[in-house]
């Protein structure tokens, strides 16, 4: 893949992470699982996923837009 395609891929991944960080589709949902509201479980899981994605980003693409002249 070209550098530009990889850059756009990371932008798309982070846009999805930001979009679904707030579980707007669970607003008003009163379901509970293991004593916690479902929306809170979503948030916990989403933050774990975000941590994994950020770890992958730091290992594979940290130089994207940060280090000048690296290709």
Short mmCIF file of C-alpha atoms in Angstrom, two decimals:
data_model
loop_
_atom_site.label_atom_id
_atom_site.label_comp_id
_atom_site.label_asym_id
_atom_site.label_seq_id
_atom_site.Cartn_x
_atom_site.Cartn_y
_atom_site.Cartn_z
CA UNK A 1 0.00 0.00 0.00
CA UNK A 2 1.11 3.52 -0.62
CA UNK A 3 1.83 5.87 2.21
CA UNK A 4 -1.22 8.00 1.38
CA UNK A 5 -3.58 5.01 1.49
CA UNK A 6 -2.16 3.97 4.85
CA UNK A 7 -2.57 7.52 6.17
CA UNK A 8 -6.21 7.64 5.05
CA UNK A 9 -6.76 4.22 6.62
CA UNK A 10 -5.56 5.46 10.00
CA UNK A 11 -7.68 8.60 9.67
CA UNK A 12 -10.73 6.42 8.99
CA UNK A 13 -9.96 4.14 11.96
CA UNK A 14 -9.63 7.07 14.35
CA UNK A 15 -12.78 8.72 12.96
CA UNK A 16 -14.74 5.52 13.70
CA UNK A 17 -13.25 5.33 17.20
CA UNK A 18 -14.28 8.90 17.95
CA UNK A 19 -17.74 8.51 16.41
CA UNK A 20 -18.70 5.50 18.51
CA UNK A 21 -16.94 6.51 21.74
CA UNK A 22 -20.24 7.94 22.99
CA UNK A 23 -22.91 5.24 22.69
CA UNK A 24 -25.61 7.57 21.36
CA UNK A 25 -27.57 4.58 20.07
CA UNK A 26 -27.93 3.32 23.67
CA UNK A 27 -29.34 6.57 25.08
CA UNK A 28 -32.55 5.88 26.92
CA UNK A 29 -31.83 2.14 27.09
CA UNK A 30 -32.41 0.89 30.63
CA UNK A 31 -30.95 -2.60 30.22
CA UNK A 32 -28.50 -3.74 32.89
CA UNK A 33 -25.83 -6.43 32.69
CA UNK A 34 -23.90 -7.64 35.75
CA UNK A 35 -25.20 -4.70 37.76
CA UNK A 36 -24.03 -1.99 35.35
CA UNK A 37 -25.96 -0.24 32.60
CA UNK A 38 -25.38 -1.58 29.10
CA UNK A 39 -24.10 1.79 27.89
CA UNK A 40 -21.34 1.66 30.52
CA UNK A 41 -20.24 -1.80 29.34
CA UNK A 42 -20.14 -0.41 25.80
CA UNK A 43 -17.94 2.46 26.96
CA UNK A 44 -15.57 0.15 28.87
CA UNK A 45 -15.22 -2.19 25.87
CA UNK A 46 -14.78 0.70 23.48
CA UNK A 47 -12.01 2.22 25.58
CA UNK A 48 -10.22 -1.15 25.64
CA UNK A 49 -10.51 -1.36 21.85
CA UNK A 50 -9.23 2.21 21.56
CA UNK A 51 -6.21 1.33 23.71
CA UNK A 52 -5.39 -1.64 21.45
CA UNK A 53 -5.74 0.46 18.29
CA UNK A 54 -3.57 3.22 19.72
CA UNK A 55 -0.94 0.64 20.66
CA UNK A 56 -0.96 -0.66 17.07
CA UNK A 57 -0.72 2.90 15.78
CA UNK A 58 2.33 3.63 17.94
CA UNK A 59 4.04 0.46 16.71
CA UNK A 60 3.23 0.70 13.00
CA UNK A 61 2.50 4.28 12.04
CA UNK A 62 3.81 6.68 14.65
CA UNK A 63 5.83 8.60 12.05
CA UNK A 64 2.66 9.54 10.09
CA UNK A 65 2.65 13.31 9.95
CA UNK A 66 5.05 13.63 12.86
CA UNK A 67 8.57 12.91 11.60
CA UNK A 68 9.49 15.03 8.60
CA UNK A 69 11.26 13.33 5.72
CA UNK A 70 10.57 9.71 6.77
CA UNK A 71 8.98 7.58 4.05
#
